[in-house]
Short mmCIF file of C-alpha atoms in Angstrom, two decimals:
data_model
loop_
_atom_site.label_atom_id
_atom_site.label_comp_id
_atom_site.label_asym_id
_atom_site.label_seq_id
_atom_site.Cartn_x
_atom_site.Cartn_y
_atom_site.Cartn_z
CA UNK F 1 -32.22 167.67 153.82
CA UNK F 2 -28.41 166.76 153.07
CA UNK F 3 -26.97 169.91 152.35
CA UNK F 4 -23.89 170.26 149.74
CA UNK F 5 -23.31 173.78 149.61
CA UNK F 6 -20.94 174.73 151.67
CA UNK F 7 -18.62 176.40 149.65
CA UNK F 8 -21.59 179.29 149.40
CA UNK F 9 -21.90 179.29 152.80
CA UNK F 10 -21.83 176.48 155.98
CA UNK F 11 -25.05 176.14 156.69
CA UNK F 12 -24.77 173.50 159.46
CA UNK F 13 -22.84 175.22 162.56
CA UNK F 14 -21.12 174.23 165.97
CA UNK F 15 -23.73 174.51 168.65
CA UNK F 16 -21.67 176.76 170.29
CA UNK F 17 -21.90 179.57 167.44
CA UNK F 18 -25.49 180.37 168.09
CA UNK F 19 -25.06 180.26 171.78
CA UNK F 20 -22.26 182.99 171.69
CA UNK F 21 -24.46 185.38 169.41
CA UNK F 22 -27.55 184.42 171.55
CA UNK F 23 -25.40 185.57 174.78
CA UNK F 24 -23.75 188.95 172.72
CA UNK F 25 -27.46 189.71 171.56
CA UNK F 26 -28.22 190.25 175.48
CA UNK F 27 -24.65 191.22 176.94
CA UNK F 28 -22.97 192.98 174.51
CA UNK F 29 -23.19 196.67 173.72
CA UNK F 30 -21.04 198.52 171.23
CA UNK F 31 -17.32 198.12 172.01
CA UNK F 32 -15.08 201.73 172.67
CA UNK F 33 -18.00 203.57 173.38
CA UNK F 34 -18.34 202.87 176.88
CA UNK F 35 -16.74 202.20 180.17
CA UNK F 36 -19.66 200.35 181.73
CA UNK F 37 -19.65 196.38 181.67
CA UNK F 38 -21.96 195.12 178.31
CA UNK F 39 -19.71 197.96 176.42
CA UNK F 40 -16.21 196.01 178.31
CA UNK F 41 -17.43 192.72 177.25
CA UNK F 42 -18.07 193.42 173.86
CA UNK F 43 -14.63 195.01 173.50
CA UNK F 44 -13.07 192.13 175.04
CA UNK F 45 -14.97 188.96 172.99
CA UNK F 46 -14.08 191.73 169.60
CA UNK F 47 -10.17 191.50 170.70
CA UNK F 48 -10.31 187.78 171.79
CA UNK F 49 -11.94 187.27 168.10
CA UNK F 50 -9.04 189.04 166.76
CA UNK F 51 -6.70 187.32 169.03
CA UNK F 52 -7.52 184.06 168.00
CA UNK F 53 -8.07 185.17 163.92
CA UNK F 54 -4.41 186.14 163.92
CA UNK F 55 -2.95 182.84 165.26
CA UNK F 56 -4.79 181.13 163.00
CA UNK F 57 -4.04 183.44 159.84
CA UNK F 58 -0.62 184.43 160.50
CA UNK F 59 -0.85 187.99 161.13
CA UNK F 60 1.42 189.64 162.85
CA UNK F 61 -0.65 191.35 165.83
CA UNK F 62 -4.26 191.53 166.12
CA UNK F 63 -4.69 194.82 165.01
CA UNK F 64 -4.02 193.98 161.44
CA UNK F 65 -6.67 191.69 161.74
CA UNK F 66 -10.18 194.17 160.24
CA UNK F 67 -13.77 193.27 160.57
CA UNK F 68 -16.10 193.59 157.85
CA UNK F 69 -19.15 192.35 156.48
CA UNK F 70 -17.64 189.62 154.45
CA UNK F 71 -14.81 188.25 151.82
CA UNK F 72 -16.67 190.15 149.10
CA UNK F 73 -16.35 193.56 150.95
CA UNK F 74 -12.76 192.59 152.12
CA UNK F 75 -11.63 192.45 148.83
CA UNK F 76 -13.39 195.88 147.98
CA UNK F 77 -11.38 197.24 150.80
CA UNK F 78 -7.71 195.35 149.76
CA UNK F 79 -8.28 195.93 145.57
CA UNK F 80 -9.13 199.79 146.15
CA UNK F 81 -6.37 200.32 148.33
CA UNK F 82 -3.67 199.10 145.71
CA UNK F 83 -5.26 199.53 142.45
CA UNK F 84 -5.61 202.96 140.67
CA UNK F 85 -7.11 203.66 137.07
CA UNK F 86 -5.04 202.43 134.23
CA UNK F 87 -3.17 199.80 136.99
CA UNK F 88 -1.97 196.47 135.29
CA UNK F 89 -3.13 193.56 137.62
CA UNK F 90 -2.08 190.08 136.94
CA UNK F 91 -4.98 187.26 138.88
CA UNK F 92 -5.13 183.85 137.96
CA UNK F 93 -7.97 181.59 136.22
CA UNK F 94 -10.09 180.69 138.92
CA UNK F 95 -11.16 183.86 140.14
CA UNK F 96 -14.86 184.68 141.69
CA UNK F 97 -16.47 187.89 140.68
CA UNK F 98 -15.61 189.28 144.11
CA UNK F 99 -12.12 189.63 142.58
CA UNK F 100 -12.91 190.45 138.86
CA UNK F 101 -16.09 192.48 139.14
CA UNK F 102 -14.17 195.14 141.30
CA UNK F 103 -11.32 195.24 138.97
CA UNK F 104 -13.34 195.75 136.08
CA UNK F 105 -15.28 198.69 137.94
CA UNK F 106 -11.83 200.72 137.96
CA UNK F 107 -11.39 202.85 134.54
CA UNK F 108 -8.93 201.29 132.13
CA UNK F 109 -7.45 198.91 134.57
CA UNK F 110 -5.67 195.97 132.72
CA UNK F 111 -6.02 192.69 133.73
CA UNK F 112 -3.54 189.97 132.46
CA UNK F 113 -5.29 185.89 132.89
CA UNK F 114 -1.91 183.73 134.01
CA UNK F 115 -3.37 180.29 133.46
CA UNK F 116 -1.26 177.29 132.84
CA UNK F 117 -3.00 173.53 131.97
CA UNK F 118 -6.19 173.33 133.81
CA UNK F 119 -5.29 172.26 137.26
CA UNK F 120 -1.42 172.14 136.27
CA UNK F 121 0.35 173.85 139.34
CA UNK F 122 3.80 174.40 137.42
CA UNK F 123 1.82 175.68 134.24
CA UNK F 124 -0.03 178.59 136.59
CA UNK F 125 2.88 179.33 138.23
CA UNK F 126 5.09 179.78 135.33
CA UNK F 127 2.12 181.74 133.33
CA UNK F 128 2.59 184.41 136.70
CA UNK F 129 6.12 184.54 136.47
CA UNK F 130 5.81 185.37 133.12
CA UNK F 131 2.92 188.35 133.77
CA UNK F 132 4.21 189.75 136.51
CA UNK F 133 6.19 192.38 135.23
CA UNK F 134 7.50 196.44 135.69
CA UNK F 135 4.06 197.51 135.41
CA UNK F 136 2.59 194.87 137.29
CA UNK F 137 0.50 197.04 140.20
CA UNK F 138 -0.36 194.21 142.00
CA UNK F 139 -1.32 190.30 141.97
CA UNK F 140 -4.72 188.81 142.92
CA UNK F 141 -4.94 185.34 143.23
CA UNK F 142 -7.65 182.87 145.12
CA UNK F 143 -5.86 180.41 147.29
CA UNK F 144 -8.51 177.33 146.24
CA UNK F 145 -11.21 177.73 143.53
CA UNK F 146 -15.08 177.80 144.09
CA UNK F 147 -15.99 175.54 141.59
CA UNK F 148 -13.24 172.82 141.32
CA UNK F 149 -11.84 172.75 144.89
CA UNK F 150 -8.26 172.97 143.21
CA UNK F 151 -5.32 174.58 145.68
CA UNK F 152 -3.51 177.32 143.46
CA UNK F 153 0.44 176.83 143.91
CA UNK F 154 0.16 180.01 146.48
CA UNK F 155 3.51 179.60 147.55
CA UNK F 156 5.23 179.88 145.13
CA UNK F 157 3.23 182.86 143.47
CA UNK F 158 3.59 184.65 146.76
CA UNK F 159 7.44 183.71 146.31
CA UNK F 160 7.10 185.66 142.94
CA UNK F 161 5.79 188.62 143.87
CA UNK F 162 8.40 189.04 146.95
CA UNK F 163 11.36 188.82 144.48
CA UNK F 164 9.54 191.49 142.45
CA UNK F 165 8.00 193.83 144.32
CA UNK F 166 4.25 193.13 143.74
CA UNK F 167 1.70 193.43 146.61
CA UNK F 168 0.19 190.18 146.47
CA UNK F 169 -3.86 190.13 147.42
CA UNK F 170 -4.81 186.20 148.68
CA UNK F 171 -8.83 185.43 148.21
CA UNK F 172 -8.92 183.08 151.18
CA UNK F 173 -12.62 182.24 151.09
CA UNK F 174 -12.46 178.48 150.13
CA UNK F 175 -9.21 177.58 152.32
CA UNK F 176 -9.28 179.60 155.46
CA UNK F 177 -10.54 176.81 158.42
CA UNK F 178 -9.57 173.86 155.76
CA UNK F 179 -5.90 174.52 154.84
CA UNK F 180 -2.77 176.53 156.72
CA UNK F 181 -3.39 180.02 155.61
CA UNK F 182 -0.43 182.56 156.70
CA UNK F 183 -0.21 186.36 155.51
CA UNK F 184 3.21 186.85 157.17
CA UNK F 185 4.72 183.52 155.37
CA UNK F 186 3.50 184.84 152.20
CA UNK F 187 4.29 188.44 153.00
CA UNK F 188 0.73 189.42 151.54
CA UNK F 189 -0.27 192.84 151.14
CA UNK F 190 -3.35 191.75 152.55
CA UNK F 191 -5.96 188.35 152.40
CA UNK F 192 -9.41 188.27 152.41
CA UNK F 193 -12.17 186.05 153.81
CA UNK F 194 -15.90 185.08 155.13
CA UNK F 195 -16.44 184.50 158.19
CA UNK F 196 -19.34 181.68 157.36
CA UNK F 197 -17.64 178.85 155.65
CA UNK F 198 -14.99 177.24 156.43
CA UNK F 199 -14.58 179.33 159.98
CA UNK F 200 -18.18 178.10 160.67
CA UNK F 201 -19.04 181.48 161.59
CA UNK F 202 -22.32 183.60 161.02
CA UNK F 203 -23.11 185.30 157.74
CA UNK F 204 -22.44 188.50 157.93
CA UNK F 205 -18.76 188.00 158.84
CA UNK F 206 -15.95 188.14 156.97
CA UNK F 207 -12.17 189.33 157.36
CA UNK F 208 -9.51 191.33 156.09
CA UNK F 209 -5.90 190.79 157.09
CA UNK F 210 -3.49 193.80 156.33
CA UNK F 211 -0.13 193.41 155.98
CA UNK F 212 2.16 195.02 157.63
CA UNK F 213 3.01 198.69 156.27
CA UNK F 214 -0.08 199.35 154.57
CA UNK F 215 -2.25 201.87 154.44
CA UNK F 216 -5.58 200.90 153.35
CA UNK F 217 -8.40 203.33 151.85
CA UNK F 218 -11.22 202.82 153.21
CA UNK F 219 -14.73 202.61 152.28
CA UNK F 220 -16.18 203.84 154.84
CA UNK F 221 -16.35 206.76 156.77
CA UNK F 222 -17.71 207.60 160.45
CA UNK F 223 -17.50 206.86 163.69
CA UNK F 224 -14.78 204.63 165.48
CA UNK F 225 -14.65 205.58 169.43
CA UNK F 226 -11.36 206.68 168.69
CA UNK F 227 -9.86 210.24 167.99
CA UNK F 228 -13.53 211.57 167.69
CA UNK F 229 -12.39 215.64 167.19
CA UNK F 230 -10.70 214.25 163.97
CA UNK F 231 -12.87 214.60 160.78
CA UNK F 232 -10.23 211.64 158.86
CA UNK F 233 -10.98 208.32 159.55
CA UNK F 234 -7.66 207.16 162.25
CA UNK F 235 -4.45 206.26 160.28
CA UNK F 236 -4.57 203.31 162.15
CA UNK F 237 -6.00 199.68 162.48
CA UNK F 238 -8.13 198.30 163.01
CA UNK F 239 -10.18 201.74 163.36
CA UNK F 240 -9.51 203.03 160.04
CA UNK F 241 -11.54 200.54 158.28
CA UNK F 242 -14.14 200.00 160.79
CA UNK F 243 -16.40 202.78 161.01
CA UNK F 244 -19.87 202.57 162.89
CA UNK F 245 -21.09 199.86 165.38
CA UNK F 246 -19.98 196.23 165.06
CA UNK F 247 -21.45 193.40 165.00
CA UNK F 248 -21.11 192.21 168.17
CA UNK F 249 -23.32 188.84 167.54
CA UNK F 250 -21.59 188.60 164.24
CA UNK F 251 -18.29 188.55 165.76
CA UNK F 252 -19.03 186.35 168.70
CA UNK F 253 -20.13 183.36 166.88
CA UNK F 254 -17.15 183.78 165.12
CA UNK F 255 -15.27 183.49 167.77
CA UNK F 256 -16.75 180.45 168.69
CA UNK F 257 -16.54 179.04 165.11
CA UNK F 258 -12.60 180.04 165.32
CA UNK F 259 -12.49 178.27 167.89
CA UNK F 260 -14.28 175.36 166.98
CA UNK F 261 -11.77 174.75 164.05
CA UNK F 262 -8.75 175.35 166.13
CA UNK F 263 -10.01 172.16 168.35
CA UNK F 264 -10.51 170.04 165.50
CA UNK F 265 -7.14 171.16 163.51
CA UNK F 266 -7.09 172.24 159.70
CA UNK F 267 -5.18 169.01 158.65
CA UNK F 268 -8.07 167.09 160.57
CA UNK F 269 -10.70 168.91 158.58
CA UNK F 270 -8.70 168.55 155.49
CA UNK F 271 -8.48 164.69 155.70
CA UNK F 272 -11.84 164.68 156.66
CA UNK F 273 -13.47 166.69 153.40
CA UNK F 274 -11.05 165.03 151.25
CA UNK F 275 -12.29 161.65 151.91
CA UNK F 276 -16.18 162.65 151.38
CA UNK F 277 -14.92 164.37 148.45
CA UNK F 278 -13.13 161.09 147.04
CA UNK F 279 -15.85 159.04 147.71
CA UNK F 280 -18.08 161.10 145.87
CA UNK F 281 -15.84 161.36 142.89
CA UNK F 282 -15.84 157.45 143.13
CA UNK F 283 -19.64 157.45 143.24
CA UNK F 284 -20.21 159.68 140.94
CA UNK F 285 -18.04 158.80 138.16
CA UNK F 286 -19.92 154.74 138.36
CA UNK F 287 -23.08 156.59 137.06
CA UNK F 288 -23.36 156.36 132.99
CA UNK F 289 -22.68 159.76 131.62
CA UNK F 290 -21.67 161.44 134.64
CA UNK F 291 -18.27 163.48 133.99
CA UNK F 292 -16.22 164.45 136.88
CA UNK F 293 -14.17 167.53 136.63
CA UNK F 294 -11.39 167.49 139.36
CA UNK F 295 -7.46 167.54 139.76
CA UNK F 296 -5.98 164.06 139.34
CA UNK F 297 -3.38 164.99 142.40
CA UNK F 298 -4.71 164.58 145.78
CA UNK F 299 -3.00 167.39 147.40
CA UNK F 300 -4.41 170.11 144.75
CA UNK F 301 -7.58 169.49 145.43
CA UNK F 302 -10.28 170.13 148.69
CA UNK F 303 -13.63 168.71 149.29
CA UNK F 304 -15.50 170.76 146.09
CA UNK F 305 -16.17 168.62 143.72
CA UNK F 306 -17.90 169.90 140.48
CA UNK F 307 -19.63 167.65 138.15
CA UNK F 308 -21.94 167.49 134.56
CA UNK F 309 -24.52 164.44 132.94
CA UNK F 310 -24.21 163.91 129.46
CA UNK F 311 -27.57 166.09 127.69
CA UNK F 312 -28.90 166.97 131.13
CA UNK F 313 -29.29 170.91 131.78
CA UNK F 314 -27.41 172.07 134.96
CA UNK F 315 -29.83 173.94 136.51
CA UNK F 316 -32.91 171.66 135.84
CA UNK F 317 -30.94 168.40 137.45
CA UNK F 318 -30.37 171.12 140.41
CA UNK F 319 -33.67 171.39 140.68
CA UNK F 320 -34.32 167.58 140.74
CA UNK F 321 -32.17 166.85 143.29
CA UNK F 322 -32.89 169.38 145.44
CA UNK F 323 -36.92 167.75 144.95
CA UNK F 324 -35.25 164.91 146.39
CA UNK F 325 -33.71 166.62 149.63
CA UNK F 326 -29.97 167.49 148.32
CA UNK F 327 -28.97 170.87 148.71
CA UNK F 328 -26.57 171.67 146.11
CA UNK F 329 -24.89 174.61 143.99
CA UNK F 330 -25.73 174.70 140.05
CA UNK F 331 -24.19 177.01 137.10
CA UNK F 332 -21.17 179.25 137.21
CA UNK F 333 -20.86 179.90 140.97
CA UNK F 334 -20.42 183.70 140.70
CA UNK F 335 -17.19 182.53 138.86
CA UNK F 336 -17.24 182.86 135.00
CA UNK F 337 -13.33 182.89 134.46
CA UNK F 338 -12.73 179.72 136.49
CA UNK F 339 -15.33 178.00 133.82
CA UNK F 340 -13.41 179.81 130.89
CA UNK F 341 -10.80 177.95 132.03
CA UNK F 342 -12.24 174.64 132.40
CA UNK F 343 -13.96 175.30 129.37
CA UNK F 344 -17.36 174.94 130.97
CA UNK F 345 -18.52 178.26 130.53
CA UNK F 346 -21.24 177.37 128.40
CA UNK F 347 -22.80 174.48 130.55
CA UNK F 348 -22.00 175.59 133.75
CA UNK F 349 -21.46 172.70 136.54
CA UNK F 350 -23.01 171.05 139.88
CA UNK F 351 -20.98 171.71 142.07
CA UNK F 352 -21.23 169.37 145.69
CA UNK F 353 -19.08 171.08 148.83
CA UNK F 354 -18.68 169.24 152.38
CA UNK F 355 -17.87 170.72 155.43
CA UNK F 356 -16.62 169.01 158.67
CA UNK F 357 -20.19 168.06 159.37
CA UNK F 358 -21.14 165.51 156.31
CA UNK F 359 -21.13 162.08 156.83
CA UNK F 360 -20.13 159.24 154.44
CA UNK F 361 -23.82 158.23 154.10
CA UNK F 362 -24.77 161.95 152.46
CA UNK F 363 -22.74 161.38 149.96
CA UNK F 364 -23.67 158.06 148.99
CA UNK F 365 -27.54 159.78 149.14
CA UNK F 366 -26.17 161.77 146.78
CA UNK F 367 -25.08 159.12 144.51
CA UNK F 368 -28.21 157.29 144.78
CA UNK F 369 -30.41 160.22 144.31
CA UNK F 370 -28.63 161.59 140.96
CA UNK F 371 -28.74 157.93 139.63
CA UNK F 372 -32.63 158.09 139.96
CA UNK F 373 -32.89 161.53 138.50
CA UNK F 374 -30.87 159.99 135.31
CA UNK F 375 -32.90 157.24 134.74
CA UNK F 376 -36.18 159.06 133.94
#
């Protein structure tokens, strides 16, 4: 199998990852509940995790850095915190129903589309400097989209909403482990992310960075091994949004994945995708009726790469491929406004991902492959 799906999840881990939850599954008890040694070494690989998930997202201690069960529920946790009923909330065109989906579960909240051309840095970020207003309650926007690969001009939106006030929520789930990702530099209210993409860690993992001076609501309530006579989840993190047991595999083989990436460097990994991803493109676009949808520049875009075949149904040329042992992503990706956008809402797109473990030859498979589904 040649598997093109990262973006959903990395499939294809570090060796080390499943011997660090193999090890927790045996060694590790519940951290803060004990003073024994399996409950000590679970508390120290949860802090060393921590440790080495705030270097690497530019938090400011390791305590802002929260645990949960992935990007999805991260978000929950950041949207809820900052956005009330009848809230104004300004996102951008790419976003993934993790983002929209919660919004539109809050009564009467409004939310305000800044798009600009499609894949036109300067044109989104004047559309949010012209939406972000008095009313604005806060600012969601992905750092890279699911279904094009293209890098949002985060910067400068997070320079935005400093000058005005906004909280600023980053959706970090196609960028963090591929590009620099820092929630002090962009003074984010907090930024969200899985722990089993580009991290290379388990599913089941994800992570929510909290800013520094606020006070999230969370979503669940129990126990913490912390302040145990007090019926209020703590006013403090990381306890406050972690309530009940960890998980102590979970977090171990992210550690290792962390880890993993810091060895290899995000600019390596970068490079790396963005080459598979070019030669794909390349590939791709040699194939009669193939149409390519991807940003011209080659610093706005990552190693996603969504494409469509002239009269050929997504989902059935999914289906095809995968018959011939590629392992790719068809449709809307969980991410109907980023195909508004492209205006391939009605079609839908295949979407290829790489992670730092394709090889040239895959892609060219791929090539090959889809060139013999077309010529049924």
């Amino acid at each position: 199998m040649i598997y093109l799906d990262c973006a959903a999840t990395a499939l294809q881990k570090p060796p080390e990852v499943a011997r660090a939850m193999t090890a927790a599954l045996g060694q590790c008890a519940s951290p803060g509940r004990g003073s024994y040694p399996a409950s000590a070494r679970a508390a120290e690989v949860v802090f060393r995790c921590r440790e080495a998930l705030a270097q690497l997202l530019g938090a400011d201690s390791p305590e802002q850095v929260v645990f949960t069960s992935n990007a999805t529920h991260a978000l929950n946790i950041a949207i809820r915190s900052l956005v009330q009923p009848g809230d104004t909330v300004v996102v951008s065109g790419y976003e993934h129903n993790a983002v929209t989906r919660v919004l539109a579960s809050i009564p009467e909240v409004a939310v305000r589309v800044a798009v600009g051309g499609l894949f036109d840095q300067a044109g989104d970020l004047e559309a949010f400097s012209r939406l972000i207003c008095r009313d604005t309650k806060a600012v969601v926007c992905t750092h890279v989209s699911n279904v094009f690969g293209y890098i949002l001009p985060i910067d400068g939106i997070a320079a935005l909403c400093r000058e005005r006030g906004v909280p600023l929520i980053v959706d970090a789930s196609q960028s963090a482990g591929i590009l620099p990702v820092s929630a002090k530099r962009w003074g984010a209210a907090y930024v969200g992310l899985p722990g089993h993409k580009g991290l290379c860690g388990p599913q089941g993992t994800g992570v929510l960075v909290c800013g520094g001076g606020q006070t999230p609501v969370p979503l669940l309530a129990g126990g913490t091994g912390s302040e145990s006579l007090n019926q209020k989840m703590p006013d403090f993190l990381p306890d406050r949004l972690e309530a009940g047991t960890h998980n102590m595999p979970g977090i171990a083989g992210l550690l290792a994945g962390v880890q993993f990436i810091r060895r290899k460097g995000t600019d390596a990994i970068l490079c790396h995708e963005r080459r598979l991803s070019d030669r794909m493109a390349g590939a791709l676009s040699l194939i009669p009726g193939v149409r390519v949808i991807r940003p011209q520049e080659a610093d706005r875009r990552t190693g996603v790469l969504s494409f469509l075949a002239q009269g050929q149904d997504c989902e059935v040329l999914g289906a095809s491929l995968a018959a011939r042992g590629i392992s790719l992503r068809t449709g809307l990706h969980c991410a109907p406004l980023a195909h508004r956008t492209a205006g391939t809402l009605e079609t839908g797109t295949l979407r290829a991902s790489v992670s730092p473990f394709n090889t040239p030859g895959e892609v060219d498979d791929l090539a090959v492959a889809l060139a013999g589904c077309l010529e049924k």
